[in-house]
Amino acid sequence: MKDELRGVARKEGGSHAGEKHRLSPDVEADGDQPAKRTTSEETPPAGELPEATVGKGPKWRLEAAMERSEERAATQGVNACSREVKALRKLASSLLAQALSRSDRADIVFEFPDGSRPFRGHSGVLCAMCEEYAGLFRSGMLEEREGVVRVPPGVGQDSFRGFLEFLYLGKCGEMCGVADGRELAVLSEMYKLFGLREWLVGVGIGDDSVPAAMEFALLPEGDRSDIEKMCEKRAGKGLECFVEASLAGVSAEAA
């Protein structure tokens, strides 16, 4: 991938693209000291949420990933759902609609750092689908008494809406399609939603999003080796649908 992206970057006049060489994650620039990589699981100060660090690179766009999801479902020959499955899907969709419309039937309020509260949630659903939320409520923290759950700093409303879509429905749909893959990746780490992470790596990375995903994967926070490896795999097969505009905001190291 690096050779192919560097070639495009040079055509754009990026003379600095070849100046940096990516180091092993275990070696600092001076070659002596091991590089320290922080993890998103480090405990923040009491009462504070860890920030969703997504870097200054371009948005990891997921619109095209929705088309890939539909194609994958079609090729796998999904059978007609049973009556029970259809009923469960209808229930989940109804509960999600309540959460996104801030219905009083949803007993939890999600608060963003700016004080806005655009979404609600159902404590029963959150606890059943996410052990991290279950632990939050069991701990007797202030959020449980107030019915307010704070959204991590750095996560936008579009991405959190997509996060709720996956949490309630167990799949990524239109709401995930307009989210930022970087923010969904951080949320998948914070709340241990491995299914969401699997979708991001397996479907969310395409020719159109390799540069942005690689830029994010090279951040020092957390272990994003799964994202990095998939980017390299995609690039190794050739980026047939690659567009030069996707290099905007990408560092020379990622390119």
JSON list of N, CA and C in Angstrom, two decimals, residues 95-112 117-123 126 146-147 160 164 168:
[
{"chain": "A", "resi": 95, "resn": "LEU", "atom": "N", "xyz": [-37.68, -0.16, 19.68]},
{"chain": "A", "resi": 95, "resn": "LEU", "atom": "CA", "xyz": [-36.95, 0.36, 20.83]},
{"chain": "A", "resi": 95, "resn": "LEU", "atom": "C", "xyz": [-35.89, 1.38, 20.40]},
{"chain": "A", "resi": 96, "resn": "LEU", "atom": "N", "xyz": [-35.22, 1.11, 19.27]},
{"chain": "A", "resi": 96, "resn": "LEU", "atom": "CA", "xyz": [-34.23, 2.06, 18.75]},
{"chain": "A", "resi": 96, "resn": "LEU", "atom": "C", "xyz": [-34.91, 3.37, 18.37]},
{"chain": "A", "resi": 97, "resn": "ALA", "atom": "N", "xyz": [-36.08, 3.28, 17.75]},
{"chain": "A", "resi": 97, "resn": "ALA", "atom": "CA", "xyz": [-36.82, 4.49, 17.38]},
{"chain": "A", "resi": 97, "resn": "ALA", "atom": "C", "xyz": [-37.17, 5.31, 18.62]},
{"chain": "A", "resi": 98, "resn": "GLN", "atom": "N", "xyz": [-37.53, 4.64, 19.71]},
{"chain": "A", "resi": 98, "resn": "GLN", "atom": "CA", "xyz": [-37.82, 5.34, 20.96]},
{"chain": "A", "resi": 98, "resn": "GLN", "atom": "C", "xyz": [-36.57, 6.05, 21.47]},
{"chain": "A", "resi": 99, "resn": "ALA", "atom": "N", "xyz": [-35.44, 5.36, 21.41]},
{"chain": "A", "resi": 99, "resn": "ALA", "atom": "CA", "xyz": [-34.20, 5.94, 21.92]},
{"chain": "A", "resi": 99, "resn": "ALA", "atom": "C", "xyz": [-33.79, 7.18, 21.13]},
{"chain": "A", "resi": 100, "resn": "LEU", "atom": "N", "xyz": [-33.91, 7.10, 19.80]},
{"chain": "A", "resi": 100, "resn": "LEU", "atom": "CA", "xyz": [-33.46, 8.21, 18.95]},
{"chain": "A", "resi": 100, "resn": "LEU", "atom": "C", "xyz": [-34.44, 9.38, 18.97]},
{"chain": "A", "resi": 101, "resn": "SER", "atom": "N", "xyz": [-35.70, 9.11, 19.32]},
{"chain": "A", "resi": 101, "resn": "SER", "atom": "CA", "xyz": [-36.71, 10.19, 19.38]},
{"chain": "A", "resi": 101, "resn": "SER", "atom": "C", "xyz": [-36.87, 10.75, 20.79]},
{"chain": "A", "resi": 102, "resn": "ARG", "atom": "N", "xyz": [-36.01, 10.29, 21.72]},
{"chain": "A", "resi": 102, "resn": "ARG", "atom": "CA", "xyz": [-36.02, 10.76, 23.10]},
{"chain": "A", "resi": 102, "resn": "ARG", "atom": "C", "xyz": [-37.36, 10.49, 23.79]},
{"chain": "A", "resi": 103, "resn": "SER", "atom": "N", "xyz": [-37.92, 9.32, 23.52]},
{"chain": "A", "resi": 103, "resn": "SER", "atom": "CA", "xyz": [-39.19, 8.93, 24.13]},
{"chain": "A", "resi": 103, "resn": "SER", "atom": "C", "xyz": [-39.05, 8.78, 25.64]},
{"chain": "A", "resi": 104, "resn": "ASP", "atom": "N", "xyz": [-40.12, 9.14, 26.36]},
{"chain": "A", "resi": 104, "resn": "ASP", "atom": "CA", "xyz": [-40.11, 8.98, 27.81]},
{"chain": "A", "resi": 104, "resn": "ASP", "atom": "C", "xyz": [-40.07, 7.51, 28.22]},
{"chain": "A", "resi": 105, "resn": "ARG", "atom": "N", "xyz": [-40.37, 6.62, 27.27]},
{"chain": "A", "resi": 105, "resn": "ARG", "atom": "CA", "xyz": [-40.31, 5.19, 27.58]},
{"chain": "A", "resi": 105, "resn": "ARG", "atom": "C", "xyz": [-38.86, 4.70, 27.72]},
{"chain": "A", "resi": 106, "resn": "ALA", "atom": "N", "xyz": [-37.92, 5.49, 27.27]},
{"chain": "A", "resi": 106, "resn": "ALA", "atom": "CA", "xyz": [-36.50, 5.17, 27.43]},
{"chain": "A", "resi": 106, "resn": "ALA", "atom": "C", "xyz": [-36.01, 5.86, 28.70]},
{"chain": "A", "resi": 107, "resn": "ASP", "atom": "N", "xyz": [-35.47, 5.10, 29.65]},
{"chain": "A", "resi": 107, "resn": "ASP", "atom": "CA", "xyz": [-35.18, 5.63, 30.98]},
{"chain": "A", "resi": 107, "resn": "ASP", "atom": "C", "xyz": [-33.77, 6.20, 31.15]},
{"chain": "A", "resi": 108, "resn": "ILE", "atom": "N", "xyz": [-32.94, 6.10, 30.13]},
{"chain": "A", "resi": 108, "resn": "ILE", "atom": "CA", "xyz": [-31.57, 6.61, 30.22]},
{"chain": "A", "resi": 108, "resn": "ILE", "atom": "C", "xyz": [-31.38, 7.78, 29.26]},
{"chain": "A", "resi": 109, "resn": "VAL", "atom": "N", "xyz": [-30.65, 8.80, 29.71]},
{"chain": "A", "resi": 109, "resn": "VAL", "atom": "CA", "xyz": [-30.37, 9.96, 28.88]},
{"chain": "A", "resi": 109, "resn": "VAL", "atom": "C", "xyz": [-28.87, 9.98, 28.57]},
{"chain": "A", "resi": 110, "resn": "PHE", "atom": "N", "xyz": [-28.52, 10.13, 27.29]},
{"chain": "A", "resi": 110, "resn": "PHE", "atom": "CA", "xyz": [-27.12, 10.25, 26.89]},
{"chain": "A", "resi": 110, "resn": "PHE", "atom": "C", "xyz": [-26.77, 11.73, 26.78]},
{"chain": "A", "resi": 111, "resn": "GLU", "atom": "N", "xyz": [-25.72, 12.13, 27.48]},
{"chain": "A", "resi": 111, "resn": "GLU", "atom": "CA", "xyz": [-25.31, 13.53, 27.49]},
{"chain": "A", "resi": 111, "resn": "GLU", "atom": "C", "xyz": [-23.94, 13.68, 26.84]},
{"chain": "A", "resi": 112, "resn": "PHE", "atom": "N", "xyz": [-23.84, 14.60, 25.86]},
{"chain": "A", "resi": 112, "resn": "PHE", "atom": "CA", "xyz": [-22.57, 14.89, 25.19]},
{"chain": "A", "resi": 112, "resn": "PHE", "atom": "C", "xyz": [-21.80, 15.95, 25.99]},
{"chain": "A", "resi": 117, "resn": "ARG", "atom": "N", "xyz": [-28.42, 16.66, 24.84]},
{"chain": "A", "resi": 117, "resn": "ARG", "atom": "CA", "xyz": [-28.95, 15.34, 25.16]},
{"chain": "A", "resi": 117, "resn": "ARG", "atom": "C", "xyz": [-29.91, 14.89, 24.05]},
{"chain": "A", "resi": 118, "resn": "PRO", "atom": "N", "xyz": [-29.37, 14.58, 22.87]},
{"chain": "A", "resi": 118, "resn": "PRO", "atom": "CA", "xyz": [-30.22, 14.27, 21.72]},
{"chain": "A", "resi": 118, "resn": "PRO", "atom": "C", "xyz": [-30.78, 12.85, 21.69]},
{"chain": "A", "resi": 119, "resn": "PHE", "atom": "N", "xyz": [-30.22, 11.95, 22.51]},
{"chain": "A", "resi": 119, "resn": "PHE", "atom": "CA", "xyz": [-30.66, 10.55, 22.47]},
{"chain": "A", "resi": 119, "resn": "PHE", "atom": "C", "xyz": [-30.95, 10.04, 23.88]},
{"chain": "A", "resi": 120, "resn": "ARG", "atom": "N", "xyz": [-31.80, 9.01, 23.92]},
{"chain": "A", "resi": 120, "resn": "ARG", "atom": "CA", "xyz": [-32.05, 8.30, 25.17]},
{"chain": "A", "resi": 120, "resn": "ARG", "atom": "C", "xyz": [-31.75, 6.82, 24.94]},
{"chain": "A", "resi": 121, "resn": "GLY", "atom": "N", "xyz": [-31.90, 6.03, 25.96]},
{"chain": "A", "resi": 121, "resn": "GLY", "atom": "CA", "xyz": [-31.66, 4.60, 25.85]},
{"chain": "A", "resi": 121, "resn": "GLY", "atom": "C", "xyz": [-32.47, 3.85, 26.88]},
{"chain": "A", "resi": 122, "resn": "HIS", "atom": "N", "xyz": [-32.51, 2.53, 26.74]},
{"chain": "A", "resi": 122, "resn": "HIS", "atom": "CA", "xyz": [-33.22, 1.66, 27.67]},
{"chain": "A", "resi": 122, "resn": "HIS", "atom": "C", "xyz": [-32.18, 0.90, 28.49]},
{"chain": "A", "resi": 123, "resn": "SER", "atom": "N", "xyz": [-32.21, 1.06, 29.80]},
{"chain": "A", "resi": 123, "resn": "SER", "atom": "CA", "xyz": [-31.19, 0.43, 30.64]},
{"chain": "A", "resi": 123, "resn": "SER", "atom": "C", "xyz": [-31.18, -1.08, 30.45]},
{"chain": "A", "resi": 126, "resn": "LEU", "atom": "N", "xyz": [-29.29, -1.79, 27.18]},
{"chain": "A", "resi": 126, "resn": "LEU", "atom": "CA", "xyz": [-27.87, -1.47, 27.33]},
{"chain": "A", "resi": 126, "resn": "LEU", "atom": "C", "xyz": [-27.15, -2.53, 28.15]},
{"chain": "A", "resi": 146, "resn": "GLU", "atom": "N", "xyz": [-28.86, 9.36, 38.49]},
{"chain": "A", "resi": 146, "resn": "GLU", "atom": "CA", "xyz": [-29.46, 10.45, 37.72]},
{"chain": "A", "resi": 146, "resn": "GLU", "atom": "C", "xyz": [-30.13, 9.96, 36.44]},
{"chain": "A", "resi": 147, "resn": "GLY", "atom": "N", "xyz": [-29.80, 8.75, 36.02]},
{"chain": "A", "resi": 147, "resn": "GLY", "atom": "CA", "xyz": [-30.32, 8.26, 34.75]},
{"chain": "A", "resi": 147, "resn": "GLY", "atom": "C", "xyz": [-29.62, 8.92, 33.58]},
{"chain": "A", "resi": 160, "resn": "PHE", "atom": "N", "xyz": [-22.35, 8.36, 17.24]},
{"chain": "A", "resi": 160, "resn": "PHE", "atom": "CA", "xyz": [-23.01, 7.72, 18.38]},
{"chain": "A", "resi": 160, "resn": "PHE", "atom": "C", "xyz": [-24.36, 7.16, 17.98]},
{"chain": "A", "resi": 164, "resn": "LEU", "atom": "N", "xyz": [-25.47, 3.30, 18.53]},
{"chain": "A", "resi": 164, "resn": "LEU", "atom": "CA", "xyz": [-26.74, 2.83, 19.10]},
{"chain": "A", "resi": 164, "resn": "LEU", "atom": "C", "xyz": [-27.45, 1.89, 18.13]},
{"chain": "A", "resi": 168, "resn": "TYR", "atom": "N", "xyz": [-28.53, -1.83, 19.37]},
{"chain": "A", "resi": 168, "resn": "TYR", "atom": "CA", "xyz": [-29.93, -2.27, 19.43]},
{"chain": "A", "resi": 168, "resn": "TYR", "atom": "C", "xyz": [-30.24, -3.36, 18.40]}
]
